[in-house]
mmCIF file of C-alpha atoms and ligand atoms in Angstrom:
data_model
loop_
_atom_site.group_PDB
_atom_site.id
_atom_site.type_symbol
_atom_site.label_atom_id
_atom_site.label_comp_id
_atom_site.label_asym_id
_atom_site.label_seq_id
_atom_site.Cartn_x
_atom_site.Cartn_y
_atom_site.Cartn_z
ATOM 1 C CA UNK A 953 0.000 0.000 0.000
ATOM 2 C CA UNK A 954 1.286 3.466 -0.913
ATOM 3 C CA UNK A 955 0.437 6.235 1.587
ATOM 4 C CA UNK A 956 1.733 9.047 -0.585
ATOM 5 C CA UNK A 957 4.072 10.088 -3.352
ATOM 6 C CA UNK A 958 6.176 13.061 -4.366
ATOM 7 C CA UNK A 959 8.554 13.631 -7.270
ATOM 8 C CA UNK A 960 11.619 15.777 -7.643
ATOM 9 C CA UNK A 961 13.344 16.996 -10.766
ATOM 10 C CA UNK A 962 15.224 19.867 -12.311
ATOM 11 C CA UNK A 963 13.784 23.344 -11.851
ATOM 12 C CA UNK A 964 13.626 25.777 -14.746
ATOM 13 C CA UNK A 965 16.483 27.820 -13.285
ATOM 14 C CA UNK A 966 20.023 26.493 -12.872
ATOM 15 C CA UNK A 967 20.654 25.224 -9.335
ATOM 16 C CA UNK A 968 16.961 24.836 -8.569
ATOM 17 C CA UNK A 969 15.031 21.605 -8.031
ATOM 18 C CA UNK A 970 11.287 21.262 -8.593
ATOM 19 C CA UNK A 971 8.821 19.458 -6.349
ATOM 20 C CA UNK A 972 5.975 17.877 -8.321
ATOM 21 C CA UNK A 973 3.199 15.314 -7.912
ATOM 22 C CA UNK A 974 2.783 15.693 -4.138
ATOM 23 C CA UNK A 975 -0.111 13.368 -3.224
ATOM 24 C CA UNK A 976 -1.254 11.608 -0.063
ATOM 25 C CA UNK A 977 -3.906 8.872 -0.122
ATOM 26 C CA UNK A 978 -7.054 10.322 1.537
ATOM 27 C CA UNK A 979 -6.934 7.530 4.143
ATOM 28 C CA UNK A 980 -3.562 8.847 5.360
ATOM 29 C CA UNK A 981 -4.136 12.613 5.266
ATOM 30 C CA UNK A 982 -3.747 14.914 8.292
ATOM 31 C CA UNK A 983 -1.204 12.588 9.891
ATOM 32 C CA UNK A 984 1.975 14.355 8.817
ATOM 33 C CA UNK A 985 2.692 12.270 5.696
ATOM 34 C CA UNK A 986 2.864 15.398 3.516
ATOM 35 C CA UNK A 987 5.456 16.898 5.857
ATOM 36 C CA UNK A 988 7.532 13.696 5.738
ATOM 37 C CA UNK A 989 7.429 13.661 1.918
ATOM 38 C CA UNK A 990 8.416 17.342 1.709
ATOM 39 C CA UNK A 991 11.262 16.896 4.206
ATOM 40 C CA UNK A 992 12.651 13.864 2.339
ATOM 41 C CA UNK A 993 12.526 15.672 -1.011
ATOM 42 C CA UNK A 994 14.271 18.735 0.446
ATOM 43 C CA UNK A 995 17.016 16.467 1.784
ATOM 44 C CA UNK A 996 17.364 14.749 -1.617
ATOM 45 C CA UNK A 997 17.749 18.136 -3.335
ATOM 46 C CA UNK A 998 20.419 19.229 -0.816
ATOM 47 C CA UNK A 999 22.393 16.042 -1.486
ATOM 48 C CA UNK A 1000 22.070 16.764 -5.223
ATOM 49 C CA UNK A 1001 23.686 20.152 -4.563
ATOM 50 C CA UNK A 1002 20.652 22.280 -5.407
ATOM 51 C CA UNK A 1003 20.360 25.721 -3.862
ATOM 52 C CA UNK A 1004 16.588 26.231 -4.184
ATOM 53 C CA UNK A 1005 13.406 24.199 -4.407
ATOM 54 C CA UNK A 1006 10.352 25.431 -6.320
ATOM 55 C CA UNK A 1007 6.767 24.168 -6.334
ATOM 56 C CA UNK A 1008 3.611 25.353 -8.112
ATOM 57 C CA UNK A 1009 0.284 25.322 -6.273
ATOM 58 C CA UNK A 1010 -3.160 26.202 -7.601
ATOM 59 C CA UNK A 1011 -4.964 29.146 -6.043
ATOM 60 C CA UNK A 1012 -7.783 26.916 -4.735
ATOM 61 C CA UNK A 1013 -5.445 24.486 -2.922
ATOM 62 C CA UNK A 1014 -5.137 26.153 0.486
ATOM 63 C CA UNK A 1015 -4.174 22.876 2.212
ATOM 64 C CA UNK A 1016 -1.192 22.297 -0.052
ATOM 65 C CA UNK A 1017 -0.135 25.940 0.278
ATOM 66 C CA UNK A 1018 -0.135 25.623 4.091
ATOM 67 C CA UNK A 1019 1.912 22.420 3.800
ATOM 68 C CA UNK A 1020 4.529 24.221 1.703
ATOM 69 C CA UNK A 1021 4.541 27.310 3.948
ATOM 70 C CA UNK A 1022 5.041 25.070 6.983
ATOM 71 C CA UNK A 1023 8.081 23.640 5.178
ATOM 72 C CA UNK A 1024 9.668 27.020 4.525
ATOM 73 C CA UNK A 1025 8.283 27.927 1.095
ATOM 74 C CA UNK A 1026 7.135 31.451 0.306
ATOM 75 C CA UNK A 1027 5.405 32.851 -2.747
ATOM 76 C CA UNK A 1028 7.732 34.176 -5.461
ATOM 77 C CA UNK A 1029 4.970 36.309 -7.016
ATOM 78 C CA UNK A 1030 5.037 34.313 -10.266
ATOM 79 C CA UNK A 1031 1.686 32.963 -11.505
ATOM 80 C CA UNK A 1032 0.441 31.184 -14.597
ATOM 81 C CA UNK A 1033 -2.788 29.685 -15.939
ATOM 82 C CA UNK A 1034 -3.112 26.056 -14.945
ATOM 83 C CA UNK A 1035 -6.400 25.795 -16.872
ATOM 84 C CA UNK A 1036 -8.819 28.428 -18.202
ATOM 85 C CA UNK A 1037 -9.908 30.661 -15.322
ATOM 86 C CA UNK A 1038 -7.598 29.095 -12.728
ATOM 87 C CA UNK A 1039 -4.159 30.291 -11.714
ATOM 88 C CA UNK A 1040 -1.307 28.468 -10.079
ATOM 89 C CA UNK A 1041 1.307 30.282 -8.020
ATOM 90 C CA UNK A 1042 5.000 29.556 -7.688
ATOM 91 C CA UNK A 1043 6.550 29.085 -4.241
ATOM 92 C CA UNK A 1044 10.201 28.523 -3.425
ATOM 93 C CA UNK A 1045 12.659 28.164 -0.583
ATOM 94 C CA UNK A 1046 16.391 28.181 -0.096
ATOM 95 C CA UNK A 1047 18.100 24.857 0.639
ATOM 96 C CA UNK A 1048 21.005 26.396 2.525
HETATM 97 C C1 COA B 1580 -1.978 18.450 0.160
HETATM 98 C C2 COA B 1580 -1.719 17.043 0.701
HETATM 99 C C3 COA B 1580 -0.501 16.454 0.015
HETATM 100 C C4 COA B 1580 -1.448 17.160 2.229
HETATM 101 O O1 COA B 1580 -1.102 15.845 2.714
HETATM 102 P P1 COA B 1580 -1.167 15.485 4.288
HETATM 103 O O2 COA B 1580 -0.414 14.231 4.507
HETATM 104 O O3 COA B 1580 -2.581 15.545 4.749
HETATM 105 O O4 COA B 1580 -0.318 16.657 4.920
HETATM 106 P P2 COA B 1580 0.015 16.878 6.451
HETATM 107 O O5 COA B 1580 -0.587 15.783 7.303
HETATM 108 O O6 COA B 1580 1.502 17.041 6.576
HETATM 109 O O7 COA B 1580 -0.702 18.247 6.756
HETATM 110 C C5 COA B 1580 -2.075 18.428 6.451
HETATM 111 C C6 COA B 1580 -2.823 18.927 7.670
HETATM 112 O O8 COA B 1580 -2.833 17.890 8.662
HETATM 113 C C7 COA B 1580 -2.428 18.460 9.907
HETATM 114 N N1 COA B 1580 -1.743 17.418 10.663
HETATM 115 C C8 COA B 1580 -0.487 16.974 10.478
HETATM 116 N N2 COA B 1580 -0.217 15.996 11.376
HETATM 117 C C9 COA B 1580 -1.349 15.816 12.100
HETATM 118 C C10 COA B 1580 -1.717 14.955 13.167
HETATM 119 N N3 COA B 1580 -0.862 14.070 13.692
HETATM 120 N N4 COA B 1580 -2.986 15.025 13.649
HETATM 121 C C11 COA B 1580 -3.856 15.924 13.157
HETATM 122 N N5 COA B 1580 -3.582 16.780 12.140
HETATM 123 C C12 COA B 1580 -2.331 16.724 11.630
HETATM 124 C C13 COA B 1580 -1.500 19.580 9.518
HETATM 125 O O9 COA B 1580 -1.376 20.520 10.571
HETATM 126 C C14 COA B 1580 -2.232 20.137 8.330
HETATM 127 O O10 COA B 1580 -3.300 20.963 8.738
HETATM 128 P P3 COA B 1580 -3.783 22.205 7.855
HETATM 129 O O11 COA B 1580 -4.071 21.685 6.459
HETATM 130 O O12 COA B 1580 -4.997 22.677 8.561
HETATM 131 O O13 COA B 1580 -2.656 23.192 7.850
HETATM 132 C C15 COA B 1580 -2.955 16.130 0.519
HETATM 133 O O14 COA B 1580 -4.089 16.778 1.029
HETATM 134 C C16 COA B 1580 -3.219 15.741 -0.935
HETATM 135 O O15 COA B 1580 -2.673 14.752 -1.448
HETATM 136 N N6 COA B 1580 -4.074 16.513 -1.638
HETATM 137 C C17 COA B 1580 -4.434 16.190 -3.049
HETATM 138 C C18 COA B 1580 -3.257 16.389 -3.990
HETATM 139 C C19 COA B 1580 -2.690 17.776 -3.898
HETATM 140 O O16 COA B 1580 -3.400 18.752 -3.767
HETATM 141 N N7 COA B 1580 -1.342 17.844 -3.964
HETATM 142 C C20 COA B 1580 -0.618 19.115 -3.942
HETATM 143 C C21 COA B 1580 -0.407 19.611 -5.347
HETATM 144 S S1 COA B 1580 0.435 21.194 -5.343
#
């Protein structure tokens, strides 16, 4: 059984990693799994030598935004359409 997943890859900017596909099975939510996944991915990116981590979050996803804020991410001010009429916002944090 998989409680949750997260993926990491190259960010668009040199030295930055991207966090994507954060997902926790509804049966395991609100138990700290999201925090564990975020912490492990941040550690992976540090070992890879990255200096920043970025993540995009849709404007309607307040729970995910709180998860990222709790893990040190702040809004960069960058936004883009994720689908017609809905924006997603970029967040990032230093890995130093
Ligand atoms: C967003 C998502 C990944 C969060 O996963 P999660 O495992 O529930 O995350 P956490 O448990 O670390 O934190 C979620 C909440 O549970 C609370 N919590 C954490 N541990 C807890 C515990 N032991 N007991 C009670 N509540 C707890 C946190 O304080 C947090 O509360 P808040 O949302 O009111 O701030 C999950 O809801 C999800 O998969 N959503 C659908 C996919 C998605 O939106 N992904 C993000 C794309 S950008």
